[in-house]
């Protein structure tokens, strides 16, 4: 039976996900949740993509699965109520879990609804290895996020550096994953993901760098523990519509959707 999927958010990720999931067997994106003020623009975008979807302001009660790709606020506004009703949800705005109490609220809502909330791996790889390694104990997890100056526009980095005239890599934050996710909600979701898989938001060290010498979003992860050591560098190409967001983020959601109906999952 075909599963009906609702997207929350119709920005760079939502639009690309809608396009790339077309024709996927067993699944159909039927609804997209946008703020009321965006409804007309979203209708126009859907028409331009020739997509047969309904633009709505809340998750419909009869949807089978929700994929959030909107922003931190969407978790309290839409994901928690959907979970409470028993609708399974997958989330990309994982930095939202840096808000004290929200992880517990999500877990309680999923338990009450008898369902699950999935934290997607998004722009990075290695989340599976970190979460597995944690079982035997971790000693240190560090994350460095490096993006071109355009990826830091509209963030507190603008008050720290003249992004338009940077000539060398400039550290804009050196702190915990919790602080990174709070200050950079559109740039530090992977910092939150790594920390939630590993040592937690307060014990994971994060460095964020505006780097005029790079064109990709570069994520470096280092993990040490009883299992051994792990080092990963991701050089993610940004989505054309949003330099903050790596294209792999969309692919991680597609993988999740594919695994929902595949007979062999990987
Ligand atoms: N886990 C990961 O690796 C990554 C996670 N992300 C997360 O995904 C989010 C979306 O990324 P992207 O598509 O590139 O961003 P965009 O800014 O291109 O699109 C997000 C869209 O969602 C809208 N929106 C904001 N709040 C809500 C809400 N409560 N309900 C419905 N729609 C809402 C935004 O509206 P408006 O413009 O008015 O705010 C915007 O149109 C990011 O904000 C980030 O939280 C992104 C990259 C990587
Ligand atoms: O897409 C990326 O490269 C990472 C990102 O924005 C985030 O962590 O929020």
PDB file of C-alpha atoms and ligand atoms in Angstrom:
ATOM      1  CA  UNK A   1       0.000   0.000   0.000  1.00  0.00           C
ATOM      2  CA  UNK A   2       1.282   3.480  -0.844  1.00  0.00           C
ATOM      3  CA  UNK A   3       2.336   5.600   2.137  1.00  0.00           C
ATOM      4  CA  UNK A   4       1.276   9.231   2.100  1.00  0.00           C
ATOM      5  CA  UNK A   5       4.070  11.583   3.147  1.00  0.00           C
ATOM      6  CA  UNK A   6       3.786  15.169   4.350  1.00  0.00           C
ATOM      7  CA  UNK A   7       6.761  17.538   4.153  1.00  0.00           C
ATOM      8  CA  UNK A   8       7.104  20.369   6.645  1.00  0.00           C
ATOM      9  CA  UNK A   9       8.952  23.162   4.851  1.00  0.00           C
ATOM     10  CA  UNK A  10       9.176  23.967   1.144  1.00  0.00           C
ATOM     11  CA  UNK A  11      12.544  25.681   0.890  1.00  0.00           C
ATOM     12  CA  UNK A  12      15.714  24.415  -0.772  1.00  0.00           C
ATOM     13  CA  UNK A  13      15.467  20.945   0.825  1.00  0.00           C
ATOM     14  CA  UNK A  14      11.696  20.531   0.508  1.00  0.00           C
ATOM     15  CA  UNK A  15      11.565  21.448  -3.175  1.00  0.00           C
ATOM     16  CA  UNK A  16      14.536  19.240  -4.089  1.00  0.00           C
ATOM     17  CA  UNK A  17      13.178  16.341  -2.059  1.00  0.00           C
ATOM     18  CA  UNK A  18       9.808  16.624  -3.769  1.00  0.00           C
ATOM     19  CA  UNK A  19      11.443  16.565  -7.208  1.00  0.00           C
ATOM     20  CA  UNK A  20      13.812  13.712  -6.469  1.00  0.00           C
ATOM     21  CA  UNK A  21      11.241  11.484  -4.746  1.00  0.00           C
ATOM     22  CA  UNK A  22       8.867  11.568  -7.715  1.00  0.00           C
ATOM     23  CA  UNK A  23       8.146   8.056  -8.916  1.00  0.00           C
ATOM     24  CA  UNK A  24       9.545   6.349  -5.828  1.00  0.00           C
ATOM     25  CA  UNK A  25       7.477   3.172  -5.450  1.00  0.00           C
ATOM     26  CA  UNK A  26       5.334   2.796  -2.337  1.00  0.00           C
ATOM     27  CA  UNK A  27       5.518   6.461  -1.328  1.00  0.00           C
ATOM     28  CA  UNK A  28       3.868   9.673  -2.399  1.00  0.00           C
ATOM     29  CA  UNK A  29       4.417  13.192  -1.077  1.00  0.00           C
ATOM     30  CA  UNK A  30       0.846  14.442  -0.873  1.00  0.00           C
ATOM     31  CA  UNK A  31       1.072  17.552   1.340  1.00  0.00           C
ATOM     32  CA  UNK A  32       3.546  20.308   2.145  1.00  0.00           C
ATOM     33  CA  UNK A  33       3.177  22.400   5.294  1.00  0.00           C
ATOM     34  CA  UNK A  34       4.164  26.063   4.939  1.00  0.00           C
ATOM     35  CA  UNK A  35       3.432  29.143   7.059  1.00  0.00           C
ATOM     36  CA  UNK A  36       0.127  30.715   5.928  1.00  0.00           C
ATOM     37  CA  UNK A  37       1.927  33.802   4.613  1.00  0.00           C
ATOM     38  CA  UNK A  38       3.918  31.568   2.199  1.00  0.00           C
ATOM     39  CA  UNK A  39       0.933  29.667   0.798  1.00  0.00           C
ATOM     40  CA  UNK A  40       0.648  31.591  -2.497  1.00  0.00           C
ATOM     41  CA  UNK A  41       4.392  31.412  -3.204  1.00  0.00           C
ATOM     42  CA  UNK A  42       4.396  27.700  -2.341  1.00  0.00           C
ATOM     43  CA  UNK A  43       1.462  27.081  -4.744  1.00  0.00           C
ATOM     44  CA  UNK A  44       3.431  28.836  -7.484  1.00  0.00           C
ATOM     45  CA  UNK A  45       6.532  26.746  -6.715  1.00  0.00           C
ATOM     46  CA  UNK A  46       4.479  23.533  -6.765  1.00  0.00           C
ATOM     47  CA  UNK A  47       2.957  24.528 -10.109  1.00  0.00           C
ATOM     48  CA  UNK A  48       6.401  25.296 -11.534  1.00  0.00           C
ATOM     49  CA  UNK A  49       7.515  21.794 -10.485  1.00  0.00           C
ATOM     50  CA  UNK A  50       4.280  20.338 -11.935  1.00  0.00           C
ATOM     51  CA  UNK A  51       3.701  18.709  -8.560  1.00  0.00           C
ATOM     52  CA  UNK A  52       0.286  17.396  -7.558  1.00  0.00           C
ATOM     53  CA  UNK A  53       0.482  18.297  -3.874  1.00  0.00           C
ATOM     54  CA  UNK A  54      -1.706  20.173  -1.403  1.00  0.00           C
ATOM     55  CA  UNK A  55      -0.205  23.224   0.316  1.00  0.00           C
ATOM     56  CA  UNK A  56      -1.451  23.267   3.917  1.00  0.00           C
ATOM     57  CA  UNK A  57      -0.713  25.085   7.177  1.00  0.00           C
ATOM     58  CA  UNK A  58      -0.740  22.022   9.457  1.00  0.00           C
ATOM     59  CA  UNK A  59       0.066  18.304   9.150  1.00  0.00           C
ATOM     60  CA  UNK A  60      -3.069  16.429   8.000  1.00  0.00           C
ATOM     61  CA  UNK A  61      -4.326  13.854  10.495  1.00  0.00           C
ATOM     62  CA  UNK A  62      -4.420  11.000   7.968  1.00  0.00           C
ATOM     63  CA  UNK A  63      -0.810  11.264   6.745  1.00  0.00           C
ATOM     64  CA  UNK A  64       1.373   8.175   7.267  1.00  0.00           C
ATOM     65  CA  UNK A  65       4.750   9.838   7.616  1.00  0.00           C
ATOM     66  CA  UNK A  66       6.140  13.345   8.145  1.00  0.00           C
ATOM     67  CA  UNK A  67       9.530  14.660   6.990  1.00  0.00           C
ATOM     68  CA  UNK A  68      10.548  17.948   8.623  1.00  0.00           C
ATOM     69  CA  UNK A  69      12.814  20.230   6.559  1.00  0.00           C
ATOM     70  CA  UNK A  70      11.709  23.663   7.793  1.00  0.00           C
ATOM     71  CA  UNK A  71      13.677  24.908  10.801  1.00  0.00           C
ATOM     72  CA  UNK A  72      13.902  24.617  14.573  1.00  0.00           C
ATOM     73  CA  UNK A  73      10.479  26.118  15.360  1.00  0.00           C
ATOM     74  CA  UNK A  74       8.735  23.468  13.261  1.00  0.00           C
ATOM     75  CA  UNK A  75       9.483  20.779  15.832  1.00  0.00           C
ATOM     76  CA  UNK A  76       7.318  22.297  18.559  1.00  0.00           C
ATOM     77  CA  UNK A  77       4.761  23.653  16.123  1.00  0.00           C
ATOM     78  CA  UNK A  78       4.210  20.571  13.944  1.00  0.00           C
ATOM     79  CA  UNK A  79       6.320  17.541  14.872  1.00  0.00           C
ATOM     80  CA  UNK A  80       5.284  17.209  18.536  1.00  0.00           C
ATOM     81  CA  UNK A  81       1.524  17.378  17.714  1.00  0.00           C
ATOM     82  CA  UNK A  82       1.945  14.843  14.862  1.00  0.00           C
ATOM     83  CA  UNK A  83       3.796  12.427  17.166  1.00  0.00           C
ATOM     84  CA  UNK A  84       1.132  12.771  19.833  1.00  0.00           C
ATOM     85  CA  UNK A  85      -1.442  11.679  17.216  1.00  0.00           C
ATOM     86  CA  UNK A  86       0.685   8.628  16.409  1.00  0.00           C
ATOM     87  CA  UNK A  87       2.225   9.851  13.134  1.00  0.00           C
ATOM     88  CA  UNK A  88       5.824   8.773  12.538  1.00  0.00           C
ATOM     89  CA  UNK A  89       8.172  11.715  11.911  1.00  0.00           C
ATOM     90  CA  UNK A  90      11.667  12.167  10.465  1.00  0.00           C
ATOM     91  CA  UNK A  91      13.519  15.333  11.412  1.00  0.00           C
ATOM     92  CA  UNK A  92      16.360  17.320   9.821  1.00  0.00           C
ATOM     93  CA  UNK A  93      16.383  20.392  12.110  1.00  0.00           C
ATOM     94  CA  UNK A  94      18.168  18.435  14.793  1.00  0.00           C
ATOM     95  CA  UNK A  95      19.767  21.497  16.382  1.00  0.00           C
ATOM     96  CA  UNK A  96      16.310  22.183  17.819  1.00  0.00           C
ATOM     97  CA  UNK A  97      17.060  19.461  20.362  1.00  0.00           C
ATOM     98  CA  UNK A  98      19.553  21.853  21.967  1.00  0.00           C
ATOM     99  CA  UNK A  99      16.536  23.602  23.530  1.00  0.00           C
ATOM    100  CA  UNK A 100      16.355  22.264  27.111  1.00  0.00           C
ATOM    101  CA  UNK A 101      13.334  19.977  27.505  1.00  0.00           C
ATOM    102  CA  UNK A 102      12.648  19.437  23.781  1.00  0.00           C
ATOM    103  CA  UNK A 103      14.358  16.002  23.528  1.00  0.00           C
ATOM    104  CA  UNK A 104      12.184  14.790  26.405  1.00  0.00           C
ATOM    105  CA  UNK A 105       9.086  16.409  24.864  1.00  0.00           C
ATOM    106  CA  UNK A 106       9.706  14.620  21.547  1.00  0.00           C
ATOM    107  CA  UNK A 107      10.345  11.288  23.269  1.00  0.00           C
ATOM    108  CA  UNK A 108       7.233  11.626  25.446  1.00  0.00           C
ATOM    109  CA  UNK A 109       5.076  12.621  22.456  1.00  0.00           C
ATOM    110  CA  UNK A 110       6.318   9.615  20.438  1.00  0.00           C
ATOM    111  CA  UNK A 111       5.731   7.287  23.411  1.00  0.00           C
ATOM    112  CA  UNK A 112       2.224   8.686  23.947  1.00  0.00           C
ATOM    113  CA  UNK A 113       1.431   8.316  20.236  1.00  0.00           C
ATOM    114  CA  UNK A 114       2.972   4.822  20.092  1.00  0.00           C
ATOM    115  CA  UNK A 115       5.259   5.891  17.252  1.00  0.00           C
ATOM    116  CA  UNK A 116       8.851   6.972  16.547  1.00  0.00           C
ATOM    117  CA  UNK A 117      10.768  10.122  15.690  1.00  0.00           C
ATOM    118  CA  UNK A 118      13.825   9.576  13.474  1.00  0.00           C
ATOM    119  CA  UNK A 119      16.787  11.964  13.586  1.00  0.00           C
ATOM    120  CA  UNK A 120      18.168  11.861  10.029  1.00  0.00           C
ATOM    121  CA  UNK A 121      21.906  11.916   9.345  1.00  0.00           C
ATOM    122  CA  UNK A 122      21.540  14.955   7.056  1.00  0.00           C
ATOM    123  CA  UNK A 123      24.693  16.522   5.651  1.00  0.00           C
ATOM    124  CA  UNK A 124      27.119  14.098   7.299  1.00  0.00           C
ATOM    125  CA  UNK A 125      28.115  10.462   7.397  1.00  0.00           C
ATOM    126  CA  UNK A 126      29.367   8.365  10.283  1.00  0.00           C
ATOM    127  CA  UNK A 127      26.410   8.861  12.635  1.00  0.00           C
ATOM    128  CA  UNK A 128      25.881   5.088  12.664  1.00  0.00           C
ATOM    129  CA  UNK A 129      29.514   4.489  13.693  1.00  0.00           C
ATOM    130  CA  UNK A 130      29.454   7.136  16.441  1.00  0.00           C
ATOM    131  CA  UNK A 131      26.199   5.782  17.905  1.00  0.00           C
ATOM    132  CA  UNK A 132      27.571   2.220  17.803  1.00  0.00           C
ATOM    133  CA  UNK A 133      30.918   3.266  19.309  1.00  0.00           C
ATOM    134  CA  UNK A 134      29.100   5.033  22.157  1.00  0.00           C
ATOM    135  CA  UNK A 135      27.883   1.670  23.460  1.00  0.00           C
ATOM    136  CA  UNK A 136      31.453   0.776  24.519  1.00  0.00           C
ATOM    137  CA  UNK A 137      32.232   4.313  25.756  1.00  0.00           C
ATOM    138  CA  UNK A 138      33.596   7.463  24.083  1.00  0.00           C
ATOM    139  CA  UNK A 139      36.440   9.695  25.295  1.00  0.00           C
ATOM    140  CA  UNK A 140      36.202  12.678  22.943  1.00  0.00           C
ATOM    141  CA  UNK A 141      34.130  13.898  20.012  1.00  0.00           C
ATOM    142  CA  UNK A 142      35.022  17.075  18.124  1.00  0.00           C
ATOM    143  CA  UNK A 143      33.412  18.691  15.111  1.00  0.00           C
ATOM    144  CA  UNK A 144      34.697  21.427  12.808  1.00  0.00           C
ATOM    145  CA  UNK A 145      32.281  23.005  10.329  1.00  0.00           C
ATOM    146  CA  UNK A 146      33.753  25.110   7.544  1.00  0.00           C
ATOM    147  CA  UNK A 147      31.685  26.982   4.960  1.00  0.00           C
ATOM    148  CA  UNK A 148      32.366  29.755   2.459  1.00  0.00           C
ATOM    149  CA  UNK A 149      31.449  33.243   3.780  1.00  0.00           C
ATOM    150  CA  UNK A 150      28.122  33.157   1.838  1.00  0.00           C
ATOM    151  CA  UNK A 151      27.054  30.248   4.062  1.00  0.00           C
ATOM    152  CA  UNK A 152      27.247  32.489   7.138  1.00  0.00           C
ATOM    153  CA  UNK A 153      25.114  35.354   5.830  1.00  0.00           C
ATOM    154  CA  UNK A 154      22.200  36.237   8.086  1.00  0.00           C
ATOM    155  CA  UNK A 155      23.889  34.696  11.145  1.00  0.00           C
ATOM    156  CA  UNK A 156      25.708  36.138  14.202  1.00  0.00           C
ATOM    157  CA  UNK A 157      28.940  35.661  12.208  1.00  0.00           C
ATOM    158  CA  UNK A 158      28.106  38.925  10.426  1.00  0.00           C
ATOM    159  CA  UNK A 159      28.747  40.805  13.674  1.00  0.00           C
ATOM    160  CA  UNK A 160      32.088  39.048  14.180  1.00  0.00           C
ATOM    161  CA  UNK A 161      33.650  39.442  10.747  1.00  0.00           C
ATOM    162  CA  UNK A 162      33.181  41.368   7.525  1.00  0.00           C
ATOM    163  CA  UNK A 163      32.140  38.315   5.525  1.00  0.00           C
ATOM    164  CA  UNK A 164      32.443  40.122   2.189  1.00  0.00           C
ATOM    165  CA  UNK A 165      36.112  40.910   2.610  1.00  0.00           C
ATOM    166  CA  UNK A 166      37.546  37.876   4.425  1.00  0.00           C
ATOM    167  CA  UNK A 167      40.882  36.765   2.985  1.00  0.00           C
ATOM    168  CA  UNK A 168      41.659  33.888   5.335  1.00  0.00           C
ATOM    169  CA  UNK A 169      39.760  31.258   7.343  1.00  0.00           C
ATOM    170  CA  UNK A 170      38.152  32.896  10.384  1.00  0.00           C
ATOM    171  CA  UNK A 171      36.881  31.036  13.448  1.00  0.00           C
ATOM    172  CA  UNK A 172      33.432  32.355  14.306  1.00  0.00           C
ATOM    173  CA  UNK A 173      32.602  29.997  17.155  1.00  0.00           C
ATOM    174  CA  UNK A 174      34.500  27.699  19.466  1.00  0.00           C
ATOM    175  CA  UNK A 175      32.132  26.259  22.042  1.00  0.00           C
ATOM    176  CA  UNK A 176      29.855  23.332  22.881  1.00  0.00           C
ATOM    177  CA  UNK A 177      27.492  21.751  20.361  1.00  0.00           C
ATOM    178  CA  UNK A 178      24.569  23.149  22.383  1.00  0.00           C
ATOM    179  CA  UNK A 179      25.806  26.716  21.997  1.00  0.00           C
ATOM    180  CA  UNK A 180      26.618  26.182  18.305  1.00  0.00           C
ATOM    181  CA  UNK A 181      23.103  24.880  17.611  1.00  0.00           C
ATOM    182  CA  UNK A 182      21.508  27.734  19.574  1.00  0.00           C
ATOM    183  CA  UNK A 183      23.472  30.503  17.855  1.00  0.00           C
ATOM    184  CA  UNK A 184      23.569  28.977  14.346  1.00  0.00           C
ATOM    185  CA  UNK A 185      20.230  27.169  13.896  1.00  0.00           C
ATOM    186  CA  UNK A 186      20.661  26.875  10.108  1.00  0.00           C
ATOM    187  CA  UNK A 187      24.350  25.907  10.199  1.00  0.00           C
ATOM    188  CA  UNK A 188      24.981  23.652  13.183  1.00  0.00           C
ATOM    189  CA  UNK A 189      22.402  20.890  12.873  1.00  0.00           C
ATOM    190  CA  UNK A 190      25.178  18.412  12.141  1.00  0.00           C
ATOM    191  CA  UNK A 191      27.021  19.503  15.299  1.00  0.00           C
ATOM    192  CA  UNK A 192      23.878  18.610  17.245  1.00  0.00           C
ATOM    193  CA  UNK A 193      23.478  15.302  15.394  1.00  0.00           C
ATOM    194  CA  UNK A 194      27.040  14.196  16.154  1.00  0.00           C
ATOM    195  CA  UNK A 195      26.665  15.135  19.794  1.00  0.00           C
ATOM    196  CA  UNK A 196      23.317  13.379  20.195  1.00  0.00           C
ATOM    197  CA  UNK A 197      24.818  10.226  18.650  1.00  0.00           C
ATOM    198  CA  UNK A 198      27.906  10.536  20.851  1.00  0.00           C
ATOM    199  CA  UNK A 199      28.803  12.403  24.025  1.00  0.00           C
ATOM    200  CA  UNK A 200      25.870  14.796  24.255  1.00  0.00           C
ATOM    201  CA  UNK A 201      25.368  18.474  23.478  1.00  0.00           C
ATOM    202  CA  UNK A 202      27.476  19.809  26.357  1.00  0.00           C
ATOM    203  CA  UNK A 203      30.498  17.521  26.026  1.00  0.00           C
ATOM    204  CA  UNK A 204      30.992  17.845  22.265  1.00  0.00           C
ATOM    205  CA  UNK A 205      33.416  20.547  21.191  1.00  0.00           C
ATOM    206  CA  UNK A 206      32.585  22.517  18.053  1.00  0.00           C
ATOM    207  CA  UNK A 207      34.508  24.964  15.861  1.00  0.00           C
ATOM    208  CA  UNK A 208      32.745  26.884  13.111  1.00  0.00           C
ATOM    209  CA  UNK A 209      34.821  28.605  10.440  1.00  0.00           C
ATOM    210  CA  UNK A 210      34.029  31.086   7.668  1.00  0.00           C
ATOM    211  CA  UNK A 211      36.564  30.214   4.982  1.00  0.00           C
ATOM    212  CA  UNK A 212      36.936  32.271   1.787  1.00  0.00           C
ATOM    213  CA  UNK A 213      39.301  29.635   0.335  1.00  0.00           C
ATOM    214  CA  UNK A 214      36.618  26.917   0.032  1.00  0.00           C
ATOM    215  CA  UNK A 215      33.521  26.486  -2.122  1.00  0.00           C
ATOM    216  CA  UNK A 216      32.058  23.464  -0.337  1.00  0.00           C
ATOM    217  CA  UNK A 217      30.587  22.855   3.107  1.00  0.00           C
ATOM    218  CA  UNK A 218      33.311  20.927   4.909  1.00  0.00           C
ATOM    219  CA  UNK A 219      32.574  18.824   7.973  1.00  0.00           C
ATOM    220  CA  UNK A 220      35.394  17.252   9.992  1.00  0.00           C
ATOM    221  CA  UNK A 221      34.519  14.783  12.715  1.00  0.00           C
ATOM    222  CA  UNK A 222      36.987  13.192  15.148  1.00  0.00           C
ATOM    223  CA  UNK A 223      35.984  10.523  17.622  1.00  0.00           C
ATOM    224  CA  UNK A 224      38.033   8.598  20.189  1.00  0.00           C
ATOM    225  CA  UNK A 225      36.800   5.857  22.464  1.00  0.00           C
ATOM    226  CA  UNK A 226      37.061   2.236  23.571  1.00  0.00           C
ATOM    227  CA  UNK A 227      36.291   1.148  19.997  1.00  0.00           C
ATOM    228  CA  UNK A 228      39.356   2.965  18.594  1.00  0.00           C
ATOM    229  CA  UNK A 229      39.431   6.196  16.596  1.00  0.00           C
ATOM    230  CA  UNK A 230      37.516   7.654  13.699  1.00  0.00           C
ATOM    231  CA  UNK A 231      38.157  10.629  11.473  1.00  0.00           C
ATOM    232  CA  UNK A 232      35.794  11.725   8.738  1.00  0.00           C
ATOM    233  CA  UNK A 233      35.946  14.675   6.377  1.00  0.00           C
ATOM    234  CA  UNK A 234      32.903  15.468   4.280  1.00  0.00           C
ATOM    235  CA  UNK A 235      33.182  18.001   1.464  1.00  0.00           C
ATOM    236  CA  UNK A 236      29.545  18.624   0.673  1.00  0.00           C
ATOM    237  CA  UNK A 237      28.413  20.534  -2.395  1.00  0.00           C
ATOM    238  CA  UNK A 238      25.807  23.100  -1.357  1.00  0.00           C
ATOM    239  CA  UNK A 239      22.296  23.101  -2.809  1.00  0.00           C
ATOM    240  CA  UNK A 240      22.015  25.720  -5.580  1.00  0.00           C
ATOM    241  CA  UNK A 241      19.095  27.403  -3.758  1.00  0.00           C
ATOM    242  CA  UNK A 242      20.767  27.620  -0.339  1.00  0.00           C
ATOM    243  CA  UNK A 243      24.546  27.862   0.245  1.00  0.00           C
ATOM    244  CA  UNK A 244      24.055  26.953   3.920  1.00  0.00           C
ATOM    245  CA  UNK A 245      22.686  23.507   3.079  1.00  0.00           C
ATOM    246  CA  UNK A 246      24.658  20.581   1.649  1.00  0.00           C
ATOM    247  CA  UNK A 247      23.014  18.550  -1.122  1.00  0.00           C
ATOM    248  CA  UNK A 248      23.649  15.337   0.860  1.00  0.00           C
ATOM    249  CA  UNK A 249      20.983  16.490   3.331  1.00  0.00           C
ATOM    250  CA  UNK A 250      18.286  15.863   0.721  1.00  0.00           C
ATOM    251  CA  UNK A 251      19.835  12.517  -0.191  1.00  0.00           C
ATOM    252  CA  UNK A 252      19.763  11.415   3.452  1.00  0.00           C
ATOM    253  CA  UNK A 253      15.995  12.031   3.508  1.00  0.00           C
ATOM    254  CA  UNK A 254      15.610  10.151   0.208  1.00  0.00           C
ATOM    255  CA  UNK A 255      17.540   7.218   1.654  1.00  0.00           C
ATOM    256  CA  UNK A 256      15.226   7.210   4.664  1.00  0.00           C
ATOM    257  CA  UNK A 257      12.158   7.229   2.399  1.00  0.00           C
ATOM    258  CA  UNK A 258      13.623   4.493   0.200  1.00  0.00           C
ATOM    259  CA  UNK A 259      14.336   2.282   3.210  1.00  0.00           C
ATOM    260  CA  UNK A 260      10.692   2.584   4.293  1.00  0.00           C
ATOM    261  CA  UNK A 261       9.592   0.373   1.434  1.00  0.00           C
ATOM    262  CA  UNK A 262      12.731  -1.536   0.423  1.00  0.00           C
ATOM    263  CA  UNK A 263      12.898  -5.244   1.189  1.00  0.00           C
ATOM    264  CA  UNK A 264      16.616  -4.937   1.974  1.00  0.00           C
ATOM    265  CA  UNK A 265      17.604  -1.749   3.813  1.00  0.00           C
ATOM    266  CA  UNK A 266      21.056  -0.213   4.032  1.00  0.00           C
TER     267      UNK A 266
HETATM  268  N1  LIG B   1      20.591  17.922   9.611  1.00  0.00           N
HETATM  269  C1  LIG B   1      21.258  18.547   8.652  1.00  0.00           C
HETATM  270  O1  LIG B   1      22.327  18.085   8.214  1.00  0.00           O
HETATM  271  C2  LIG B   1      20.731  19.801   8.074  1.00  0.00           C
HETATM  272  C3  LIG B   1      19.546  20.331   8.523  1.00  0.00           C
HETATM  273  N2  LIG B   1      19.022  21.454   7.961  1.00  0.00           N
HETATM  274  C4  LIG B   1      17.750  21.966   8.501  1.00  0.00           C
HETATM  275  O2  LIG B   1      16.801  22.028   7.457  1.00  0.00           O
HETATM  276  C5  LIG B   1      16.178  23.307   7.472  1.00  0.00           C
HETATM  277  C6  LIG B   1      15.699  23.660   6.086  1.00  0.00           C
HETATM  278  O3  LIG B   1      16.793  23.813   5.216  1.00  0.00           O
HETATM  279  P1  LIG B   1      16.621  24.503   3.786  1.00  0.00           P
HETATM  280  O4  LIG B   1      15.494  23.894   3.065  1.00  0.00           O
HETATM  281  O5  LIG B   1      17.952  24.547   3.171  1.00  0.00           O
HETATM  282  O6  LIG B   1      16.212  25.987   4.244  1.00  0.00           O
HETATM  283  P2  LIG B   1      15.339  27.070   3.465  1.00  0.00           P
HETATM  284  O7  LIG B   1      15.484  28.337   4.241  1.00  0.00           O
HETATM  285  O8  LIG B   1      15.667  27.048   2.020  1.00  0.00           O
HETATM  286  O9  LIG B   1      13.845  26.521   3.616  1.00  0.00           O
HETATM  287  C7  LIG B   1      13.164  26.365   4.824  1.00  0.00           C
HETATM  288  C8  LIG B   1      11.724  26.780   4.604  1.00  0.00           C
HETATM  289  O10 LIG B   1      10.913  26.371   5.696  1.00  0.00           O
HETATM  290  C9  LIG B   1      10.125  27.490   6.105  1.00  0.00           C
HETATM  291  N3  LIG B   1       9.738  27.400   7.498  1.00  0.00           N
HETATM  292  C10 LIG B   1      10.345  27.942   8.589  1.00  0.00           C
HETATM  293  N4  LIG B   1       9.667  27.623   9.701  1.00  0.00           N
HETATM  294  C11 LIG B   1       8.600  26.886   9.310  1.00  0.00           C
HETATM  295  C12 LIG B   1       7.526  26.286   9.999  1.00  0.00           C
HETATM  296  N5  LIG B   1       7.408  26.381  11.330  1.00  0.00           N
HETATM  297  N6  LIG B   1       6.601  25.589   9.286  1.00  0.00           N
HETATM  298  C13 LIG B   1       6.709  25.474   7.930  1.00  0.00           C
HETATM  299  N7  LIG B   1       7.692  26.032   7.214  1.00  0.00           N
HETATM  300  C14 LIG B   1       8.648  26.741   7.902  1.00  0.00           C
HETATM  301  C15 LIG B   1      11.030  28.681   5.829  1.00  0.00           C
HETATM  302  O11 LIG B   1      10.293  29.892   5.801  1.00  0.00           O
HETATM  303  P3  LIG B   1      11.073  31.283   6.182  1.00  0.00           P
HETATM  304  O12 LIG B   1      12.012  31.530   5.058  1.00  0.00           O
HETATM  305  O13 LIG B   1       9.963  32.264   6.293  1.00  0.00           O
HETATM  306  O14 LIG B   1      11.761  31.031   7.491  1.00  0.00           O
HETATM  307  C16 LIG B   1      11.595  28.292   4.472  1.00  0.00           C
HETATM  308  O15 LIG B   1      10.696  28.578   3.426  1.00  0.00           O
HETATM  309  C17 LIG B   1      17.247  24.250   8.046  1.00  0.00           C
HETATM  310  O16 LIG B   1      16.675  25.409   8.617  1.00  0.00           O
HETATM  311  C18 LIG B   1      17.903  23.376   9.088  1.00  0.00           C
HETATM  312  O17 LIG B   1      17.178  23.467  10.302  1.00  0.00           O
HETATM  313  C19 LIG B   1      19.652  22.078   6.922  1.00  0.00           C
HETATM  314  C20 LIG B   1      20.848  21.607   6.458  1.00  0.00           C
HETATM  315  C21 LIG B   1      21.504  20.437   7.002  1.00  0.00           C
HETATM  316  O1  LIG B   2      24.159  21.337   5.227  1.00  0.00           O
HETATM  317  C1  LIG B   2      25.207  21.460   5.870  1.00  0.00           C
HETATM  318  O2  LIG B   2      26.334  21.442   5.338  1.00  0.00           O
HETATM  319  C2  LIG B   2      25.172  21.573   7.361  1.00  0.00           C
HETATM  320  C3  LIG B   2      24.220  22.504   7.921  1.00  0.00           C
HETATM  321  O3  LIG B   2      23.765  23.425   7.297  1.00  0.00           O
HETATM  322  C4  LIG B   2      23.844  22.308   9.321  1.00  0.00           C
HETATM  323  O4  LIG B   2      24.531  21.575  10.036  1.00  0.00           O
HETATM  324  O5  LIG B   2      22.848  22.898   9.750  1.00  0.00           O
END
